[in-house]
Amino acid sequence: MFIYFLSFCEGIYILKIKIDEDKCTGCGNCEEICPKSGKIWKINTVAHVSHLEYCHVCTLCAMKCPVDAIKIMRNAPRE
Ligand code: SF4
Ligand code: SF4
């Protein structure tokens, strides 16, 4: 099951980060590597993101995820 996080809208630009809860182990790598981790990431049993207006779209979190559970969509469709 995927969790979708709508981040921010700036004209037609919508950034989303989705976490695959079935893959996420809660390891915390994403939170550790993110330059804005305190504002964006919260790890319980799985990872959650919020306040993506602080996201640089550096993709470090996705690159550091050992189970490929993070998908970053820079130009996601509105829902
Ligand atoms: S893309 Fe970069 S700034 Fe955005 S959540 Fe991931 S690590 Fe943080
Ligand atoms: S790095 Fe991947 S597996 Fe680890 S907490 Fe973040 S999303 Fe979950």
PDB file of N, CA and C and ligand atoms in Angstrom:
ATOM      1  N   MET A   1       0.849  -1.193   0.000  1.00  0.00           N
ATOM      2  CA  MET A   1       0.000   0.000   0.000  1.00  0.00           C
ATOM      3  C   MET A   1       0.885   1.243   0.000  1.00  0.00           C
ATOM      4  N   PHE A   2       0.535   2.186  -0.848  1.00  0.00           N
ATOM      5  CA  PHE A   2       1.291   3.423  -0.924  1.00  0.00           C
ATOM      6  C   PHE A   2       0.617   4.510  -0.099  1.00  0.00           C
ATOM      7  N   ILE A   3       1.416   5.355   0.510  1.00  0.00           N
ATOM      8  CA  ILE A   3       0.896   6.561   1.152  1.00  0.00           C
ATOM      9  C   ILE A   3       1.342   7.717   0.275  1.00  0.00           C
ATOM     10  N   TYR A   4       0.434   8.549  -0.107  1.00  0.00           N
ATOM     11  CA  TYR A   4       0.765   9.690  -0.946  1.00  0.00           C
ATOM     12  C   TYR A   4       0.758  10.957  -0.105  1.00  0.00           C
ATOM     13  N   PHE A   5       1.741  11.791  -0.323  1.00  0.00           N
ATOM     14  CA  PHE A   5       1.819  13.053   0.374  1.00  0.00           C
ATOM     15  C   PHE A   5       1.822  14.179  -0.641  1.00  0.00           C
ATOM     16  N   LEU A   6       0.806  14.984  -0.589  1.00  0.00           N
ATOM     17  CA  LEU A   6       0.759  16.159  -1.457  1.00  0.00           C
ATOM     18  C   LEU A   6       1.571  17.245  -0.793  1.00  0.00           C
ATOM     19  N   SER A   7       2.489  17.792  -1.497  1.00  0.00           N
ATOM     20  CA  SER A   7       3.366  18.740  -0.864  1.00  0.00           C
ATOM     21  C   SER A   7       2.973  20.175  -1.098  1.00  0.00           C
ATOM     22  N   PHE A   8       3.227  20.705  -2.256  1.00  0.00           N
ATOM     23  CA  PHE A   8       2.876  22.093  -2.457  1.00  0.00           C
ATOM     24  C   PHE A   8       2.556  22.329  -3.921  1.00  0.00           C
ATOM     25  N   CYS A   9       1.812  23.367  -4.146  1.00  0.00           N
ATOM     26  CA  CYS A   9       1.419  23.711  -5.504  1.00  0.00           C
ATOM     27  C   CYS A   9       2.006  25.079  -5.814  1.00  0.00           C
ATOM     28  N   GLU A  10       2.620  25.176  -6.946  1.00  0.00           N
ATOM     29  CA  GLU A  10       3.204  26.444  -7.353  1.00  0.00           C
ATOM     30  C   GLU A  10       2.900  26.562  -8.840  1.00  0.00           C
ATOM     31  N   GLY A  11       1.772  27.169  -9.177  1.00  0.00           N
ATOM     32  CA  GLY A  11       1.318  27.142 -10.552  1.00  0.00           C
ATOM     33  C   GLY A  11       0.914  25.734 -10.905  1.00  0.00           C
ATOM     34  N   ILE A  12       1.506  25.181 -11.964  1.00  0.00           N
ATOM     35  CA  ILE A  12       1.158  23.821 -12.369  1.00  0.00           C
ATOM     36  C   ILE A  12       2.078  22.794 -11.713  1.00  0.00           C
ATOM     37  N   TYR A  13       3.028  23.227 -10.921  1.00  0.00           N
ATOM     38  CA  TYR A  13       4.044  22.352 -10.348  1.00  0.00           C
ATOM     39  C   TYR A  13       3.561  21.772  -9.025  1.00  0.00           C
ATOM     40  N   ILE A  14       3.491  20.450  -8.949  1.00  0.00           N
ATOM     41  CA  ILE A  14       3.103  19.801  -7.703  1.00  0.00           C
ATOM     42  C   ILE A  14       4.150  18.751  -7.358  1.00  0.00           C
ATOM     43  N   LEU A  15       4.725  18.865  -6.191  1.00  0.00           N
ATOM     44  CA  LEU A  15       5.699  17.890  -5.729  1.00  0.00           C
ATOM     45  C   LEU A  15       5.011  16.900  -4.798  1.00  0.00           C
ATOM     46  N   LYS A  16       5.249  15.622  -5.041  1.00  0.00           N
ATOM     47  CA  LYS A  16       4.743  14.589  -4.134  1.00  0.00           C
ATOM     48  C   LYS A  16       5.872  13.638  -3.798  1.00  0.00           C
ATOM     49  N   ILE A  17       5.849  13.134  -2.585  1.00  0.00           N
ATOM     50  CA  ILE A  17       6.720  12.025  -2.209  1.00  0.00           C
ATOM     51  C   ILE A  17       5.812  10.915  -1.707  1.00  0.00           C
ATOM     52  N   LYS A  18       5.976   9.733  -2.249  1.00  0.00           N
ATOM     53  CA  LYS A  18       5.164   8.625  -1.752  1.00  0.00           C
ATOM     54  C   LYS A  18       6.069   7.559  -1.160  1.00  0.00           C
ATOM     55  N   ILE A  19       5.599   7.007  -0.060  1.00  0.00           N
ATOM     56  CA  ILE A  19       6.329   5.966   0.657  1.00  0.00           C
ATOM     57  C   ILE A  19       5.557   4.654   0.510  1.00  0.00           C
ATOM     58  N   ASP A  20       6.233   3.612   0.095  1.00  0.00           N
ATOM     59  CA  ASP A  20       5.619   2.289   0.034  1.00  0.00           C
ATOM     60  C   ASP A  20       5.700   1.665   1.426  1.00  0.00           C
ATOM     61  N   GLU A  21       4.566   1.668   2.118  1.00  0.00           N
ATOM     62  CA  GLU A  21       4.524   1.166   3.502  1.00  0.00           C
ATOM     63  C   GLU A  21       4.859  -0.318   3.595  1.00  0.00           C
ATOM     64  N   ASP A  22       4.585  -1.054   2.548  1.00  0.00           N
ATOM     65  CA  ASP A  22       4.882  -2.486   2.580  1.00  0.00           C
ATOM     66  C   ASP A  22       6.381  -2.743   2.501  1.00  0.00           C
ATOM     67  N   LYS A  23       7.114  -1.801   1.906  1.00  0.00           N
ATOM     68  CA  LYS A  23       8.566  -1.958   1.804  1.00  0.00           C
ATOM     69  C   LYS A  23       9.312  -1.293   2.957  1.00  0.00           C
ATOM     70  N   CYS A  24       8.786  -0.175   3.460  1.00  0.00           N
ATOM     71  CA  CYS A  24       9.508   0.628   4.451  1.00  0.00           C
ATOM     72  C   CYS A  24       9.738  -0.164   5.742  1.00  0.00           C
ATOM     73  N   THR A  25      10.978  -0.139   6.214  1.00  0.00           N
ATOM     74  CA  THR A  25      11.338  -0.841   7.445  1.00  0.00           C
ATOM     75  C   THR A  25      11.485   0.112   8.629  1.00  0.00           C
ATOM     76  N   GLY A  26      11.329   1.411   8.374  1.00  0.00           N
ATOM     77  CA  GLY A  26      11.498   2.388   9.446  1.00  0.00           C
ATOM     78  C   GLY A  26      12.945   2.587   9.855  1.00  0.00           C
ATOM     79  N   CYS A  27      13.869   2.326   8.956  1.00  0.00           N
ATOM     80  CA  CYS A  27      15.301   2.376   9.295  1.00  0.00           C
ATOM     81  C   CYS A  27      15.792   3.781   9.615  1.00  0.00           C
ATOM     82  N   GLY A  28      15.145   4.791   9.063  1.00  0.00           N
ATOM     83  CA  GLY A  28      15.521   6.168   9.355  1.00  0.00           C
ATOM     84  C   GLY A  28      16.588   6.768   8.464  1.00  0.00           C
ATOM     85  N   ASN A  29      17.062   6.045   7.468  1.00  0.00           N
ATOM     86  CA  ASN A  29      18.078   6.579   6.562  1.00  0.00           C
ATOM     87  C   ASN A  29      17.623   7.870   5.876  1.00  0.00           C
ATOM     88  N   CYS A  30      16.368   7.886   5.491  1.00  0.00           N
ATOM     89  CA  CYS A  30      15.830   9.063   4.793  1.00  0.00           C
ATOM     90  C   CYS A  30      15.868  10.291   5.703  1.00  0.00           C
ATOM     91  N   GLU A  31      15.458  10.129   6.930  1.00  0.00           N
ATOM     92  CA  GLU A  31      15.466  11.227   7.888  1.00  0.00           C
ATOM     93  C   GLU A  31      16.893  11.690   8.168  1.00  0.00           C
ATOM     94  N   GLU A  32      17.799  10.748   8.263  1.00  0.00           N
ATOM     95  CA  GLU A  32      19.189  11.066   8.592  1.00  0.00           C
ATOM     96  C   GLU A  32      19.878  11.865   7.486  1.00  0.00           C
ATOM     97  N   ILE A  33      19.606  11.521   6.239  1.00  0.00           N
ATOM     98  CA  ILE A  33      20.314  12.150   5.125  1.00  0.00           C
ATOM     99  C   ILE A  33      19.684  13.465   4.688  1.00  0.00           C
ATOM    100  N   CYS A  34      18.404  13.669   4.993  1.00  0.00           N
ATOM    101  CA  CYS A  34      17.696  14.842   4.479  1.00  0.00           C
ATOM    102  C   CYS A  34      18.209  16.133   5.115  1.00  0.00           C
ATOM    103  N   PRO A  35      18.557  17.129   4.297  1.00  0.00           N
ATOM    104  CA  PRO A  35      19.032  18.410   4.830  1.00  0.00           C
ATOM    105  C   PRO A  35      17.959  19.138   5.647  1.00  0.00           C
ATOM    106  N   LYS A  36      16.709  18.814   5.438  1.00  0.00           N
ATOM    107  CA  LYS A  36      15.601  19.448   6.172  1.00  0.00           C
ATOM    108  C   LYS A  36      14.829  18.409   6.976  1.00  0.00           C
ATOM    109  N   SER A  37      15.525  17.435   7.474  1.00  0.00           N
ATOM    110  CA  SER A  37      14.859  16.288   8.088  1.00  0.00           C
ATOM    111  C   SER A  37      13.912  16.662   9.215  1.00  0.00           C
ATOM    112  N   GLY A  38      14.292  17.611  10.038  1.00  0.00           N
ATOM    113  CA  GLY A  38      13.457  17.974  11.176  1.00  0.00           C
ATOM    114  C   GLY A  38      12.116  18.538  10.762  1.00  0.00           C
ATOM    115  N   LYS A  39      12.088  19.142   9.592  1.00  0.00           N
ATOM    116  CA  LYS A  39      10.842  19.735   9.111  1.00  0.00           C
ATOM    117  C   LYS A  39      10.013  18.746   8.292  1.00  0.00           C
ATOM    118  N   ILE A  40      10.670  17.782   7.664  1.00  0.00           N
ATOM    119  CA  ILE A  40       9.980  16.951   6.683  1.00  0.00           C
ATOM    120  C   ILE A  40       9.682  15.534   7.183  1.00  0.00           C
ATOM    121  N   TRP A  41      10.649  14.865   7.777  1.00  0.00           N
ATOM    122  CA  TRP A  41      10.510  13.432   8.040  1.00  0.00           C
ATOM    123  C   TRP A  41      10.104  13.137   9.471  1.00  0.00           C
ATOM    124  N   LYS A  42       9.250  12.144   9.601  1.00  0.00           N
ATOM    125  CA  LYS A  42       8.906  11.595  10.906  1.00  0.00           C
ATOM    126  C   LYS A  42       8.859  10.081  10.738  1.00  0.00           C
ATOM    127  N   ILE A  43       9.611   9.371  11.575  1.00  0.00           N
ATOM    128  CA  ILE A  43       9.672   7.917  11.469  1.00  0.00           C
ATOM    129  C   ILE A  43       8.961   7.306  12.666  1.00  0.00           C
ATOM    130  N   ASN A  44       7.929   6.554  12.403  1.00  0.00           N
ATOM    131  CA  ASN A  44       7.313   5.729  13.448  1.00  0.00           C
ATOM    132  C   ASN A  44       7.672   4.286  13.093  1.00  0.00           C
ATOM    133  N   THR A  45       6.703   3.470  12.826  1.00  0.00           N
ATOM    134  CA  THR A  45       7.060   2.146  12.306  1.00  0.00           C
ATOM    135  C   THR A  45       7.422   2.243  10.833  1.00  0.00           C
ATOM    136  N   VAL A  46       6.868   3.263  10.162  1.00  0.00           N
ATOM    137  CA  VAL A  46       7.240   3.557   8.781  1.00  0.00           C
ATOM    138  C   VAL A  46       7.489   5.061   8.666  1.00  0.00           C
ATOM    139  N   ALA A  47       8.052   5.465   7.547  1.00  0.00           N
ATOM    140  CA  ALA A  47       8.380   6.877   7.336  1.00  0.00           C
ATOM    141  C   ALA A  47       7.159   7.678   6.883  1.00  0.00           C
ATOM    142  N   HIS A  48       7.090   8.913   7.350  1.00  0.00           N
ATOM    143  CA  HIS A  48       6.051   9.848   6.927  1.00  0.00           C
ATOM    144  C   HIS A  48       6.726  11.176   6.587  1.00  0.00           C
ATOM    145  N   VAL A  49       6.164  11.877   5.609  1.00  0.00           N
ATOM    146  CA  VAL A  49       6.676  13.202   5.276  1.00  0.00           C
ATOM    147  C   VAL A  49       5.558  14.226   5.349  1.00  0.00           C
ATOM    148  N   SER A  50       5.954  15.450   5.614  1.00  0.00           N
ATOM    149  CA  SER A  50       5.013  16.569   5.604  1.00  0.00           C
ATOM    150  C   SER A  50       5.815  17.829   5.311  1.00  0.00           C
ATOM    151  N   HIS A  51       5.132  18.932   5.110  1.00  0.00           N
ATOM    152  CA  HIS A  51       5.776  20.231   4.885  1.00  0.00           C
ATOM    153  C   HIS A  51       6.832  20.172   3.773  1.00  0.00           C
ATOM    154  N   LEU A  52       6.439  19.605   2.646  1.00  0.00           N
ATOM    155  CA  LEU A  52       7.394  19.469   1.544  1.00  0.00           C
ATOM    156  C   LEU A  52       7.720  20.800   0.870  1.00  0.00           C
ATOM    157  N   GLU A  53       7.161  21.880   1.343  1.00  0.00           N
ATOM    158  CA  GLU A  53       7.609  23.184   0.853  1.00  0.00           C
ATOM    159  C   GLU A  53       9.082  23.425   1.214  1.00  0.00           C
ATOM    160  N   TYR A  54       9.599  22.654   2.176  1.00  0.00           N
ATOM    161  CA  TYR A  54      11.017  22.768   2.544  1.00  0.00           C
ATOM    162  C   TYR A  54      11.908  21.843   1.731  1.00  0.00           C
ATOM    163  N   CYS A  55      11.318  20.990   0.918  1.00  0.00           N
ATOM    164  CA  CYS A  55      12.088  19.992   0.168  1.00  0.00           C
ATOM    165  C   CYS A  55      12.862  20.643  -0.976  1.00  0.00           C
ATOM    166  N   HIS A  56      14.143  20.287  -1.097  1.00  0.00           N
ATOM    167  CA  HIS A  56      15.010  20.784  -2.162  1.00  0.00           C
ATOM    168  C   HIS A  56      14.931  19.908  -3.411  1.00  0.00           C
ATOM    169  N   VAL A  57      14.210  18.790  -3.305  1.00  0.00           N
ATOM    170  CA  VAL A  57      14.154  17.786  -4.372  1.00  0.00           C
ATOM    171  C   VAL A  57      15.567  17.307  -4.739  1.00  0.00           C
ATOM    172  N   CYS A  58      16.383  17.140  -3.712  1.00  0.00           N
ATOM    173  CA  CYS A  58      17.754  16.672  -3.936  1.00  0.00           C
ATOM    174  C   CYS A  58      17.802  15.171  -4.217  1.00  0.00           C
ATOM    175  N   THR A  59      16.755  14.452  -3.846  1.00  0.00           N
ATOM    176  CA  THR A  59      16.564  13.007  -4.024  1.00  0.00           C
ATOM    177  C   THR A  59      17.494  12.141  -3.151  1.00  0.00           C
ATOM    178  N   LEU A  60      18.190  12.754  -2.209  1.00  0.00           N
ATOM    179  CA  LEU A  60      19.085  11.978  -1.345  1.00  0.00           C
ATOM    180  C   LEU A  60      18.324  10.913  -0.560  1.00  0.00           C
ATOM    181  N   CYS A  61      17.128  11.266  -0.099  1.00  0.00           N
ATOM    182  CA  CYS A  61      16.345  10.308   0.693  1.00  0.00           C
ATOM    183  C   CYS A  61      16.064   9.047  -0.118  1.00  0.00           C
ATOM    184  N   ALA A  62      15.655   9.233  -1.358  1.00  0.00           N
ATOM    185  CA  ALA A  62      15.338   8.073  -2.198  1.00  0.00           C
ATOM    186  C   ALA A  62      16.595   7.254  -2.494  1.00  0.00           C
ATOM    187  N   MET A  63      17.712   7.939  -2.696  1.00  0.00           N
ATOM    188  CA  MET A  63      18.953   7.220  -2.992  1.00  0.00           C
ATOM    189  C   MET A  63      19.445   6.428  -1.795  1.00  0.00           C
ATOM    190  N   LYS A  64      19.144   6.902  -0.583  1.00  0.00           N
ATOM    191  CA  LYS A  64      19.612   6.233   0.636  1.00  0.00           C
ATOM    192  C   LYS A  64      18.664   5.163   1.142  1.00  0.00           C
ATOM    193  N   CYS A  65      17.488   5.060   0.555  1.00  0.00           N
ATOM    194  CA  CYS A  65      16.522   4.058   1.020  1.00  0.00           C
ATOM    195  C   CYS A  65      16.981   2.670   0.566  1.00  0.00           C
ATOM    196  N   PRO A  66      17.219   1.764   1.497  1.00  0.00           N
ATOM    197  CA  PRO A  66      17.757   0.449   1.120  1.00  0.00           C
ATOM    198  C   PRO A  66      16.734  -0.466   0.460  1.00  0.00           C
ATOM    199  N   VAL A  67      15.465  -0.115   0.533  1.00  0.00           N
ATOM    200  CA  VAL A  67      14.436  -1.002  -0.027  1.00  0.00           C
ATOM    201  C   VAL A  67      13.638  -0.325  -1.148  1.00  0.00           C
ATOM    202  N   ASP A  68      14.132   0.820  -1.605  1.00  0.00           N
ATOM    203  CA  ASP A  68      13.502   1.521  -2.731  1.00  0.00           C
ATOM    204  C   ASP A  68      12.024   1.826  -2.457  1.00  0.00           C
ATOM    205  N   ALA A  69      11.760   2.340  -1.261  1.00  0.00           N
ATOM    206  CA  ALA A  69      10.371   2.601  -0.857  1.00  0.00           C
ATOM    207  C   ALA A  69       9.930   4.036  -1.131  1.00  0.00           C
ATOM    208  N   ILE A  70      10.855   4.893  -1.576  1.00  0.00           N
ATOM    209  CA  ILE A  70      10.540   6.318  -1.738  1.00  0.00           C
ATOM    210  C   ILE A  70      10.478   6.664  -3.207  1.00  0.00           C
ATOM    211  N   LYS A  71       9.366   7.247  -3.604  1.00  0.00           N
ATOM    212  CA  LYS A  71       9.222   7.747  -4.976  1.00  0.00           C
ATOM    213  C   LYS A  71       8.979   9.250  -4.910  1.00  0.00           C
ATOM    214  N   ILE A  72       9.760   9.998  -5.650  1.00  0.00           N
ATOM    215  CA  ILE A  72       9.627  11.451  -5.691  1.00  0.00           C
ATOM    216  C   ILE A  72       9.082  11.843  -7.053  1.00  0.00           C
ATOM    217  N   MET A  73       7.993  12.572  -7.033  1.00  0.00           N
ATOM    218  CA  MET A  73       7.360  12.998  -8.280  1.00  0.00           C
ATOM    219  C   MET A  73       7.376  14.514  -8.334  1.00  0.00           C
ATOM    220  N   ARG A  74       8.196  15.044  -9.211  1.00  0.00           N
ATOM    221  CA  ARG A  74       8.358  16.498  -9.288  1.00  0.00           C
ATOM    222  C   ARG A  74       7.165  17.181  -9.942  1.00  0.00           C
ATOM    223  N   ASN A  75       6.556  16.507 -10.852  1.00  0.00           N
ATOM    224  CA  ASN A  75       5.497  17.119 -11.632  1.00  0.00           C
ATOM    225  C   ASN A  75       4.264  16.233 -11.618  1.00  0.00           C
ATOM    226  N   ALA A  76       3.823  15.934 -10.411  1.00  0.00           N
ATOM    227  CA  ALA A  76       2.741  14.975 -10.244  1.00  0.00           C
ATOM    228  C   ALA A  76       1.404  15.591 -10.634  1.00  0.00           C
ATOM    229  N   PRO A  77       0.497  14.767 -11.124  1.00  0.00           N
ATOM    230  CA  PRO A  77      -0.832  15.283 -11.458  1.00  0.00           C
ATOM    231  C   PRO A  77      -1.609  15.615 -10.206  1.00  0.00           C
ATOM    232  N   ARG A  78      -2.463  16.598 -10.338  1.00  0.00           N
ATOM    233  CA  ARG A  78      -3.365  16.930  -9.232  1.00  0.00           C
ATOM    234  C   ARG A  78      -4.388  15.823  -9.084  1.00  0.00           C
ATOM    235  N   GLU A  79      -4.866  15.630  -7.817  1.00  0.00           N
ATOM    236  CA  GLU A  79      -5.871  14.597  -7.577  1.00  0.00           C
ATOM    237  C   GLU A  79      -7.119  15.202  -7.024  1.00  0.00           C
TER     238      GLU A  79
HETATM  239  S1  SF4 B   1      14.420  15.163  -1.762  1.00  0.00           S
HETATM  240 FE1  SF4 B   1      16.083  15.960  -0.418  1.00  0.00          FE
HETATM  241  S2  SF4 B   1      15.182  17.687   0.702  1.00  0.00           S
HETATM  242 FE2  SF4 B   1      13.487  16.512  -0.218  1.00  0.00          FE
HETATM  243  S3  SF4 B   1      12.807  15.101   1.391  1.00  0.00           S
HETATM  244 FE3  SF4 B   1      14.345  13.993   0.153  1.00  0.00          FE
HETATM  245  S4  SF4 B   1      16.344  14.362   1.128  1.00  0.00           S
HETATM  246 FE4  SF4 B   1      14.873  15.851   1.953  1.00  0.00          FE
HETATM  247  S1  SF4 B   2      15.038   4.965   4.170  1.00  0.00           S
HETATM  248 FE1  SF4 B   2      13.343   3.814   3.209  1.00  0.00          FE
HETATM  249  S2  SF4 B   2      13.049   2.010   4.530  1.00  0.00           S
HETATM  250 FE2  SF4 B   2      14.244   3.506   5.712  1.00  0.00          FE
HETATM  251  S3  SF4 B   2      12.675   4.661   6.890  1.00  0.00           S
HETATM  252 FE3  SF4 B   2      13.091   5.809   4.975  1.00  0.00          FE
HETATM  253  S4  SF4 B   2      11.524   5.081   3.528  1.00  0.00           S
HETATM  254 FE4  SF4 B   2      11.601   3.595   5.205  1.00  0.00          FE
END
